[in-house]
């Protein structure tokens, strides 16, 4: 059977035709429902996290009746996952290249401390302090990328090392001192902007005169908007630019990518630097969320970001995955944590559930990969 | 033979400075927590004053027992006269402390008592139950008649309820007039005024998340107890986001760090109980240097380094100090 035949068979079932040469072909007789599902998931891997999310929402609607299923609670979950989702976007970039970045959390903390301390303690105008923080994140990521490519070390080792290094710099620069919400508000309120509350219903009814009742109860903040912008930009970069294709190619098969003329070193350095920069944006959102600057906050964020990426269906082996998947992955973690908390379960069972989700996600990834072998 | 002699002389050389100088150790839970940073500063100042060498060490994270075991072994090897330690795991560290005492080192435990407490030469600590009781009494006095039908949210530390967690939490309840049942256990009470217990891990971001979830369960909350000031700062952000920063909710905490005391001054925090890490460390170094442990009231079992309530709205019958005094004594 040729690819064309598979394509038309797929079209008969209402599925879009496979890309020529993209998916292997199969005999019609082999297709049981499970096999068909496997094939469907192989073609639309992002559908898995969506299905899990839906299952979670349904379960908790019953487990925490009246509390879970409310616009306000959903907007709360959105706020609670914002930081992890942004770090997850950074982590997705790195994992797509078959790497891993253990330092995303400390880059975020370091960048937030640079922003806050420079502005509040040293009195530098926020117009300078804020870009300095972004630059610090970019620099950290750049260092990661250069070590990975130039010293040819595994990303796991490199970022394990820089995790420690950036962490030490954070303690040194912050002197372990927390900067209070009120002090930030007085000197550099811009750093808290991401925490500003938006009520979409009021916004639309006041500015446009639209009575969108379904928006009632939603309470968002600019941090969520920043998250969506970051995700949209990186989605565009990955899907519509040459750099994005290079990222996928470098992760899928670096040798083939090199042979095809891609400068994989430059691509990798770009990926790590960009990831560092995104961590610095997460730092801004972190300051908005906690009001002040705490050198102790977000210590386990690196693991949380990997969790979001893996549950979102991005393969740890590189070359496969999406930003949308990561956003949904972060939402799944948020929904499970919030849902279990509202159901009155202890934190340890929340951790238990998230652990199960990680293993299930990777199992499904492995299972749908089998189709191409 | 020559090699052996060389090795012996090298050994003698390396051991010489240790023998000539008196060494005292300080082991904290982590390097980064401002409470321990301040403790180290207090110890450094005292070591300079006494003319002794101070070796400091810490676990990698809160709960890192192995790191502390290694630090104690190093101090024994260095021939230290003794050390002060804030144990990460109050049970698991006991055999290693016994080993050090057998080797002749004086051991003073700071802040978090061992289990059993008499496994060390002495314990210098804040009376955490009393610290909790002070803010409980203050909250009750401030609410007045409304205390009878208060709605209370507790932001505790961790699911495994370390000593400091249940001591502060249950102390608050006793001060507020809640029947605590088992005084060493959180969660077995049935007072209807308790709305929920959430876990903050003493972290600002997680404190906010915990408070958000608590608000979903208890929209009518009017008292929030928090294990420490970072958790309180996070809780305040959550309260602010839903417009409950209008004075309808009484937020109280424990620690007495400078950012926390300033929050009392600003009115976002109603009151806090202050403890004194600098003093703890300095007293311990002095005692080890002198080789003499001060007298300890056997009824209490440890040397109370004090806890004082800080508030700008004092309540009759509850001793407290002003924010200005608190700022002079604060740490972090």
XYZ file of C-alpha atoms in Angstrom:
705
model
C 0.000 0.000 0.000
C 1.316 3.415 -0.823
C 1.205 6.527 1.292
C -1.425 7.931 -1.009
C -3.719 5.022 -0.327
C -3.340 5.493 3.415
C -4.090 9.134 2.972
C -7.340 8.500 1.136
C -8.381 5.837 3.626
C -7.817 8.362 6.343
C -9.823 10.924 4.406
C -12.734 8.471 4.234
C -12.807 8.334 8.009
C -12.838 12.078 8.185
C -9.214 12.402 9.195
C -6.871 14.744 7.431
C -4.548 12.972 5.000
C -1.143 12.001 6.282
C 1.712 14.053 5.047
C 3.472 12.236 2.248
C 6.217 10.163 3.749
C 5.317 11.380 7.238
C 3.585 8.360 8.677
C 4.135 4.707 7.875
C 1.324 2.856 6.168
C -0.740 0.000 7.571
C -3.058 -2.708 6.351
C -6.719 -1.986 6.875
C -7.273 -5.457 8.391
C -4.955 -4.748 11.347
C -7.006 -1.896 12.668
C -8.809 -2.628 15.906
C -10.167 0.291 17.928
C -7.034 0.413 20.081
C -4.803 0.436 17.035
C -6.897 3.205 15.518
C -6.606 5.217 18.706
C -2.855 4.674 18.729
C -2.700 5.958 15.190
C -4.921 8.922 15.998
C -2.756 9.841 18.987
C 0.355 9.465 16.882
C -1.023 11.956 14.451
C -2.443 14.344 17.063
C -0.225 13.899 20.130
C -1.459 17.176 21.629
C -4.932 15.673 22.027
C -3.759 13.492 24.948
C -3.159 16.315 27.446
C -6.481 17.851 26.416
C -8.251 14.564 27.144
C -6.515 14.239 30.539
C -7.427 17.828 31.390
C -11.045 17.154 30.543
C -11.073 13.989 32.674
C -9.571 15.931 35.587
C -12.185 18.669 35.316
C -15.024 16.129 35.263
C -13.650 14.182 38.255
C -13.205 17.261 40.437
C -16.588 18.682 39.500
C -17.987 15.722 41.388
C -15.271 15.494 44.065
C -15.580 19.147 45.092
C -19.123 20.069 44.127
C -19.983 23.750 43.994
C -16.421 24.899 44.624
C -14.342 23.538 41.782
C -16.662 24.259 38.878
C -16.761 28.050 39.020
C -15.267 30.747 36.813
C -13.503 32.304 39.786
C -11.847 29.018 40.699
C -10.757 28.457 37.112
C -9.207 31.908 36.966
C -7.449 31.058 40.227
C -5.960 27.910 38.699
C -4.836 29.966 35.728
C -3.047 32.368 38.080
C -1.519 29.524 40.059
C 0.024 27.855 36.994
C 1.266 30.990 35.239
C 4.851 30.832 36.489
C 5.218 27.112 35.865
C 3.701 27.498 32.401
C 6.182 30.223 31.431
C 9.111 28.209 32.775
C 7.575 25.234 30.956
C 7.764 27.133 27.659
C 11.478 27.708 28.284
C 11.910 24.074 29.258
C 10.029 22.910 26.133
C 12.552 24.668 23.894
C 15.423 22.896 25.610
C 13.748 19.478 25.776
C 12.867 19.688 22.060
C 16.618 19.636 21.425
C 16.806 16.422 23.509
C 18.349 18.451 26.341
C 17.124 19.393 29.789
C 17.510 22.579 31.819
C 17.697 22.015 35.558
C 18.577 25.657 36.159
C 15.339 27.368 35.028
C 14.098 27.889 38.595
C 17.260 29.506 39.903
C 17.639 31.645 36.773
C 14.150 32.939 37.562
C 14.984 33.648 41.201
C 18.298 35.284 40.299
C 16.636 37.489 37.677
C 13.909 38.530 40.141
C 16.529 39.397 42.743
C 18.503 41.443 40.185
C 15.353 43.351 39.205
C 14.183 43.913 42.778
C 17.456 44.582 44.521
C 18.839 46.857 41.848
C 15.663 48.922 41.834
C 14.672 48.930 45.506
C 17.916 48.554 47.469
C 20.345 50.312 45.144
C 17.828 52.852 43.889
C 18.509 52.320 40.187
C 15.555 53.479 38.051
C 13.284 50.569 37.171
C 13.723 51.399 33.478
C 17.291 50.158 33.909
C 16.804 47.590 36.671
C 14.136 45.652 34.785
C 16.162 45.189 31.547
C 19.155 44.316 33.730
C 17.135 41.461 35.200
C 16.128 40.289 31.720
C 19.772 40.512 30.686
C 20.828 38.451 33.707
C 18.436 35.688 32.624
C 19.668 35.857 29.051
C 23.283 35.713 30.216
C 22.648 32.671 32.403
C 21.003 30.856 29.500
C 23.811 31.878 27.167
C 26.369 30.428 29.585
C 24.405 27.156 29.652
C 24.336 27.029 25.857
C 28.006 27.810 25.398
C 29.097 25.143 27.882
C 26.787 22.558 26.333
C 28.028 23.171 22.807
C 31.652 24.188 23.208
C 32.658 21.751 25.933
C 30.393 19.020 24.469
C 28.961 18.131 27.857
C 25.541 16.575 28.448
C 22.938 19.302 29.227
C 21.957 17.433 32.382
C 25.476 17.825 33.782
C 25.914 21.393 32.615
C 22.647 22.671 34.058
C 23.167 20.639 37.237
C 26.382 22.606 37.652
C 24.939 25.981 36.736
C 21.922 25.293 38.974
C 24.393 25.312 41.853
C 26.375 28.270 40.498
C 23.390 30.506 39.781
C 21.914 29.478 43.137
C 25.075 30.590 44.928
C 25.083 33.885 43.010
C 21.471 34.370 44.099
C 22.377 33.914 47.781
C 25.379 36.217 47.408
C 23.576 39.001 45.574
C 20.355 38.829 47.580
C 22.137 38.312 50.923
C 19.126 36.048 51.536
C 17.091 39.145 52.268
C 13.452 39.399 51.289
C 12.261 42.669 49.786
C 8.811 43.566 51.034
C 5.754 44.114 48.903
C 5.354 47.646 50.247
C 8.945 48.582 49.375
C 8.587 47.366 45.808
C 5.293 49.212 45.512
C 6.892 52.418 46.680
C 10.062 52.317 44.558
C 9.349 50.155 41.539
C 5.616 49.408 41.154
C 6.251 48.376 37.548
C 7.791 45.138 38.833
C 4.412 44.257 40.377
C 2.435 45.110 37.254
C 2.009 41.448 36.323
C 0.009 40.983 39.533
C -2.539 43.646 38.583
C -6.042 42.225 38.555
C -8.190 42.312 35.427
C -11.890 41.596 35.394
C -12.663 40.743 31.760
C -16.408 41.266 32.247
C -15.953 44.833 33.529
C -13.434 45.503 30.783
C -15.752 44.506 27.965
C -18.877 46.087 29.440
C -17.156 49.378 30.192
C -15.014 49.853 27.107
C -17.102 48.147 24.445
C -20.531 48.104 26.043
C -20.783 44.349 25.531
C -22.674 42.334 28.130
C -20.677 39.116 27.975
C -22.263 37.343 30.938
C -20.161 34.200 30.541
C -17.142 36.293 31.556
C -18.687 37.170 34.920
C -16.666 35.809 37.811
C -13.420 35.590 35.861
C -10.600 37.392 37.649
C -7.310 37.349 35.793
C -4.103 39.300 36.008
C -1.546 40.607 33.569
C 0.732 37.691 34.473
C -1.653 35.389 32.593
C -1.588 37.772 29.637
C 2.216 37.752 29.697
C 2.124 33.953 29.769
C -0.133 33.836 26.697
C 2.065 36.310 24.813
C 5.248 34.373 25.637
C 3.587 31.132 24.550
C 2.242 32.679 21.339
C 5.604 34.164 20.387
C 7.477 30.930 21.019
C 4.771 28.966 19.203
C 5.285 31.243 16.216
C 9.054 30.915 16.425
C 8.862 27.128 16.579
C 6.292 26.663 13.845
C 6.825 29.492 11.403
C 10.524 30.319 11.416
C 13.652 28.626 10.137
C 15.090 28.738 13.663
C 12.083 26.767 14.889
C 12.567 24.066 12.267
C 16.242 23.916 13.201
C 15.287 23.364 16.846
C 13.067 20.378 15.964
C 15.631 19.003 13.515
C 18.526 19.335 15.977
C 16.531 17.468 18.600
C 15.248 14.737 16.335
C 18.546 13.810 14.706
C 21.469 16.179 15.266
C 23.717 14.388 12.770
C 21.155 14.600 10.000
C 20.546 18.242 10.897
C 24.242 19.025 10.616
C 24.451 17.222 7.277
C 21.503 19.284 6.082
C 23.562 22.389 6.738
C 22.087 23.489 10.058
C 24.515 25.107 12.464
C 23.375 23.019 15.426
C 25.757 24.704 17.873
C 24.356 28.109 17.120
C 20.826 26.725 17.333
C 21.540 25.208 20.754
C 23.133 28.352 22.140
C 20.120 30.276 20.848
C 17.743 27.843 22.543
C 19.437 28.038 25.953
C 19.812 31.816 25.791
C 16.169 32.232 24.805
C 15.157 29.872 27.613
C 17.133 31.999 30.090
C 15.428 35.127 28.823
C 12.000 33.530 29.236
C 12.952 32.581 32.821
C 13.614 36.266 33.472
C 10.115 37.067 32.220
C 8.839 34.429 34.655
C 10.764 36.344 37.338
C 8.677 39.410 36.571
C 5.491 37.389 36.912
C 6.803 35.904 40.174
C 7.295 39.371 41.660
C 3.747 40.250 40.603
C 2.403 37.120 42.268
C 4.140 37.395 45.630
C 4.288 41.184 45.666
C 7.853 41.326 46.927
C 11.120 39.630 46.062
C 11.952 36.454 47.943
C 15.276 34.715 47.242
C 13.695 31.561 48.690
C 10.647 31.382 46.423
C 10.296 28.923 43.571
C 12.986 26.509 44.678
C 11.391 23.449 43.082
C 10.305 25.260 39.928
C 12.796 23.401 37.735
C 11.142 20.073 38.499
C 7.656 21.554 38.170
C 8.519 22.898 34.718
C 9.796 19.489 33.571
C 6.583 17.954 34.917
C 4.459 20.357 32.867
C 6.459 19.633 29.708
C 6.332 15.853 30.105
C 2.628 15.734 30.974
C 2.072 18.047 28.008
C 3.330 15.321 25.706
C 6.748 16.655 24.741
C 9.189 13.800 24.363
C 12.232 13.777 26.627
C 14.077 12.203 23.710
C 13.776 15.359 21.653
C 12.215 16.477 18.384
C 8.563 15.941 19.345
C 6.272 18.178 21.295
C 4.529 21.507 21.381
C 4.044 24.699 23.329
C 0.289 24.164 23.461
C 0.926 20.759 25.039
C 3.079 22.362 27.737
C 0.427 24.981 28.554
C -2.161 22.231 28.914
C 0.350 20.160 30.904
C 0.791 23.012 33.374
C -2.996 23.389 33.568
C -3.377 19.671 34.297
C -1.007 19.946 37.255
C -2.856 23.055 38.431
C -6.281 21.432 38.074
C -5.188 18.315 39.973
C -3.513 20.265 42.776
C -6.407 22.699 43.175
C -9.056 19.994 42.770
C -7.457 17.669 45.294
C -6.956 20.548 47.744
C -10.614 21.602 47.446
C -11.667 17.989 47.882
C -9.875 18.146 51.229
C -7.011 15.826 50.378
C -3.607 16.266 51.914
C -0.675 17.640 49.964
C 1.054 14.290 49.844
C -1.790 12.832 47.765
C -1.487 15.761 45.394
C 2.179 14.854 44.954
C 1.144 11.232 44.507
C -1.323 12.111 41.755
C 1.158 14.303 39.896
C 3.704 11.466 40.026
C 1.195 9.046 38.511
C 0.405 11.568 35.770
C 4.100 11.847 34.835
C 4.480 8.094 34.473
C 1.242 7.745 32.514
C 2.295 10.561 30.193
C 5.645 8.995 29.350
C 4.041 5.555 28.947
C 1.603 6.967 26.400
C 4.466 8.718 24.618
C 6.370 5.446 24.336
C 3.253 3.570 23.239
C 2.377 5.928 20.398
C 5.990 5.973 19.293
C 5.788 2.234 18.669
C 3.561 2.881 15.702
C 6.451 4.190 13.666
C 8.649 1.168 14.405
C 60.647 4.674 56.057
C 61.436 8.067 54.652
C 57.991 8.247 53.159
C 56.442 7.323 56.473
C 58.366 10.059 58.271
C 57.365 12.561 55.642
C 53.755 11.548 56.044
C 54.012 11.793 59.821
C 55.539 15.260 59.712
C 52.917 16.409 57.219
C 50.222 15.097 59.535
C 51.793 16.906 62.478
C 51.948 20.123 60.478
C 48.334 19.919 59.402
C 47.173 19.102 62.917
C 49.230 21.830 64.546
C 47.014 24.858 63.869
C 43.974 22.996 65.182
C 45.743 22.157 68.404
C 47.053 25.670 68.860
C 43.685 27.305 68.341
C 40.304 26.639 69.872
C 37.709 25.682 67.282
C 33.944 25.841 67.734
C 31.400 24.821 65.103
C 28.003 26.078 64.061
C 25.767 23.863 61.941
C 22.491 25.259 60.609
C 19.718 23.723 58.532
C 20.533 25.722 55.390
C 22.895 28.467 54.257
C 20.138 30.578 52.736
C 17.328 31.014 55.269
C 17.731 34.546 56.707
C 17.093 33.208 60.210
C 20.196 31.043 59.932
C 22.159 33.723 58.130
C 21.582 35.922 61.153
C 22.501 33.094 63.499
C 25.817 32.760 61.661
C 26.436 36.483 61.918
C 25.818 36.338 65.659
C 28.226 33.430 66.005
C 30.886 35.142 63.889
C 30.761 38.276 66.004
C 30.980 36.268 69.215
C 33.831 34.092 67.890
C 35.836 37.202 67.082
C 35.199 38.587 70.537
C 36.267 35.334 72.213
C 39.239 34.818 69.881
C 38.183 31.361 68.750
C 38.034 29.862 65.258
C 34.502 29.355 63.985
C 33.718 26.638 61.447
C 30.244 26.921 59.942
C 28.385 24.314 57.945
C 24.835 23.635 56.839
C 22.640 21.139 55.099
C 21.924 21.640 51.424
C 18.206 21.993 52.071
C 15.840 22.005 55.044
C 15.697 18.364 56.123
C 19.162 17.378 54.857
C 20.271 15.061 57.662
C 23.187 13.506 55.771
C 24.787 16.897 55.184
C 24.651 17.636 58.901
C 26.094 14.219 59.789
C 29.067 14.907 57.515
C 29.490 18.368 59.076
C 29.637 16.862 62.592
C 32.155 14.238 61.473
C 34.331 16.993 60.043
C 34.186 18.901 63.320
C 35.213 15.800 65.295
C 38.097 15.309 62.849
C 39.082 18.961 63.204
C 39.325 18.528 66.969
C 36.688 21.115 67.772
C 35.892 21.895 71.380
C 32.208 21.705 70.638
C 29.475 22.977 68.375
C 26.013 24.432 68.198
C 23.553 22.845 65.822
C 20.056 23.460 64.485
C 19.028 19.894 63.667
C 17.264 19.280 60.354
C 15.962 15.949 61.568
C 15.571 16.008 65.323
C 15.518 12.179 65.625
C 17.921 10.962 62.947
C 20.808 13.191 64.028
C 20.843 11.820 67.621
C 23.341 8.911 67.124
C 25.848 11.217 65.433
C 25.533 13.751 68.228
C 26.155 10.936 70.692
C 29.323 10.057 68.745
C 30.537 13.653 69.022
C 29.831 13.809 72.746
C 31.667 10.506 73.228
C 34.628 12.151 71.469
C 34.516 14.898 74.106
C 32.742 17.657 72.189
C 30.195 19.890 73.907
C 26.960 19.998 71.922
C 24.341 22.711 72.253
C 21.191 22.438 70.189
C 19.601 25.658 68.945
C 16.034 26.480 67.915
C 14.728 22.942 67.214
C 14.986 20.559 70.203
C 16.232 17.022 69.689
C 14.019 14.038 70.242
C 14.838 13.130 73.040
C 15.858 16.600 74.165
C 18.521 15.391 76.634
C 20.601 13.857 73.823
C 22.503 17.165 73.747
C 24.337 18.947 76.567
C 21.775 21.717 76.411
C 19.092 23.283 74.225
C 18.775 27.045 73.633
C 15.536 27.858 71.873
C 12.527 30.023 71.475
C 9.543 28.701 73.350
C 7.547 28.215 70.150
C 4.388 27.197 71.986
C 4.557 30.411 73.965
C 5.238 32.400 70.788
C 2.077 30.909 69.284
C 0.129 31.498 72.471
C 1.006 35.213 72.473
C -0.435 35.804 69.009
C -3.434 33.605 69.832
C -4.192 35.710 72.911
C -3.659 38.897 70.934
C -5.998 37.775 68.140
C -8.673 36.818 70.663
C -8.332 40.115 72.536
C -8.437 42.142 69.325
C -11.574 40.407 68.071
C -13.317 40.817 71.429
C -16.879 39.475 71.287
C -16.409 38.391 67.691
C -13.885 35.754 68.815
C -16.756 33.475 69.806
C -17.768 32.919 66.201
C -14.500 33.567 64.395
C -13.620 31.775 61.154
C -9.976 30.766 61.276
C -7.636 29.610 58.499
C -4.329 28.004 59.508
C -1.367 28.140 57.123
C 0.907 25.505 58.624
C 4.377 24.377 57.613
C 4.391 20.809 56.327
C 2.358 17.607 56.250
C 4.805 15.747 58.511
C 4.237 18.345 61.288
C 7.795 19.065 62.505
C 8.039 20.190 66.144
C 8.059 23.907 65.355
C 4.883 23.435 63.305
C 2.660 21.856 65.943
C 4.167 23.903 68.797
C 3.282 27.228 67.142
C -0.046 26.046 65.735
C -1.246 24.490 68.997
C 0.127 27.413 70.991
C -1.991 29.765 68.905
C -5.065 27.617 69.554
C -4.437 27.560 73.294
C -4.025 31.329 73.295
C -7.209 31.761 71.284
C -9.156 29.441 73.562
C -9.567 26.418 71.315
C -9.580 22.917 72.815
C -6.439 21.396 71.236
C -7.067 17.738 72.222
C -3.575 16.246 71.716
C -1.256 19.269 72.211
C 1.388 17.712 69.959
C -0.836 17.066 66.970
C -2.435 19.325 64.394
C -5.803 18.409 62.976
C -7.593 16.460 65.725
C -9.561 19.474 66.973
C -13.271 19.866 66.347
C -13.870 23.512 67.197
C -16.284 24.846 64.557
C -14.302 28.086 64.358
C -11.486 26.243 62.593
C -12.244 26.451 58.903
C -9.220 24.769 57.343
C -5.547 23.867 57.713
C -3.409 24.404 54.612
C 0.286 23.773 53.963
C 2.478 26.759 53.049
C 5.939 25.202 53.336
C 6.934 28.541 54.832
C 7.288 29.910 51.299
C 5.827 33.148 49.949
C 4.575 31.760 46.628
C 3.181 28.569 48.147
C 1.705 30.672 50.958
C -0.289 32.619 48.398
C -1.520 29.450 46.679
C -2.485 27.937 50.036
C -4.441 31.064 50.991
C -6.208 31.111 47.612
C -7.367 27.546 48.115
C -8.340 28.333 51.705
C -10.457 31.259 50.522
C -12.333 28.913 48.203
C -13.229 26.794 51.223
C -13.725 29.656 53.681
C -14.975 32.800 51.967
C -16.079 34.143 55.368
C -12.613 33.899 56.980
C -11.712 36.631 59.472
C -8.573 35.273 61.176
C -5.501 33.886 59.424
C -2.722 32.239 61.417
C 0.538 31.738 59.503
C 3.566 29.661 60.515
C 6.013 32.385 59.452
C 6.224 35.807 57.849
C 6.958 34.742 54.243
C 3.769 32.632 54.331
C 1.947 35.660 55.769
C 3.259 37.922 52.994
C 1.967 35.439 50.402
C -1.374 35.160 52.183
C -1.707 38.955 52.176
C -1.364 39.006 48.374
C -4.173 36.454 48.082
C -6.385 38.431 50.472
C -5.662 41.638 48.590
C -6.608 40.042 45.283
C -10.148 39.356 46.526
C -10.533 42.703 48.290
C -10.114 41.329 51.794
C -7.346 43.814 52.559
C -9.973 46.143 54.048
C -9.347 45.165 57.657
C -11.977 42.425 57.694
C -9.297 39.754 58.154
C -6.840 39.604 61.032
C -3.490 38.247 59.802
C -0.979 37.057 62.414
C 2.408 35.383 62.234
C 5.548 34.285 64.083
C 9.279 34.983 63.538
C 10.161 38.645 63.976
C 12.281 39.099 60.855
C 12.779 42.716 59.749
C 10.457 42.470 56.705
C 7.777 40.951 58.963
C 8.111 43.654 61.633
C 7.879 46.321 58.915
C 4.680 44.661 57.709
C 3.305 45.020 61.242
C 4.263 48.686 61.054
C 2.488 49.007 57.705
C -0.596 47.325 59.153
C -0.746 44.404 56.728
C 0.247 42.090 59.563
C -1.686 42.483 62.812
C 0.995 41.075 65.088
C 4.000 38.787 65.104
C 5.978 36.915 67.747
C 9.672 37.666 67.623
C 12.489 35.229 68.314
C 16.201 35.918 68.650
C 18.612 33.831 66.518
C 21.604 36.140 67.070
C 21.301 35.831 70.814
C 20.872 32.050 70.621
C 24.110 31.574 68.694
C 26.132 34.010 70.799
C 25.005 32.382 74.048
C 25.855 28.920 72.742
C 29.366 29.942 71.695
C 29.978 31.538 75.062
C 28.847 28.420 76.918
C 30.988 26.091 74.798
C 34.016 28.361 75.141
C 33.604 28.529 78.924
C 32.909 24.791 79.044
C 29.990 25.563 81.342
C 26.317 25.170 80.585
C 24.052 27.713 82.281
C 21.408 26.445 84.685
C 18.273 25.293 82.953
C 14.866 25.056 84.559
C 14.188 21.279 84.563
C 10.462 21.890 84.200
C 11.011 23.543 80.808
C 14.015 21.451 79.802
C 15.609 24.113 77.642
C 17.011 27.605 77.966
C 14.316 29.976 76.741
C 15.932 32.671 74.604
C 12.686 34.603 74.648
C 9.764 35.478 72.424
C 8.050 38.846 72.391
C 4.850 39.949 70.762
C 5.190 42.883 68.385
C 2.156 44.957 67.542
C 1.106 48.569 67.197
C -2.290 47.759 68.716
C -1.570 46.313 72.176
C -4.235 44.287 73.943
C -4.800 44.517 77.705
C -3.243 41.605 79.569
C -1.076 40.461 76.641
C 2.530 41.661 77.049
C 3.926 43.165 73.862
C 6.602 45.525 72.594
C 6.271 48.302 70.040
C 7.220 48.093 66.382
C 10.125 50.495 67.020
C 11.574 48.181 69.657
C 10.938 45.188 67.401
C 12.833 46.825 64.543
C 15.879 47.257 66.766
C 15.868 43.553 67.596
C 14.832 42.128 64.257
C 16.860 39.941 61.919
C 16.835 39.070 58.228
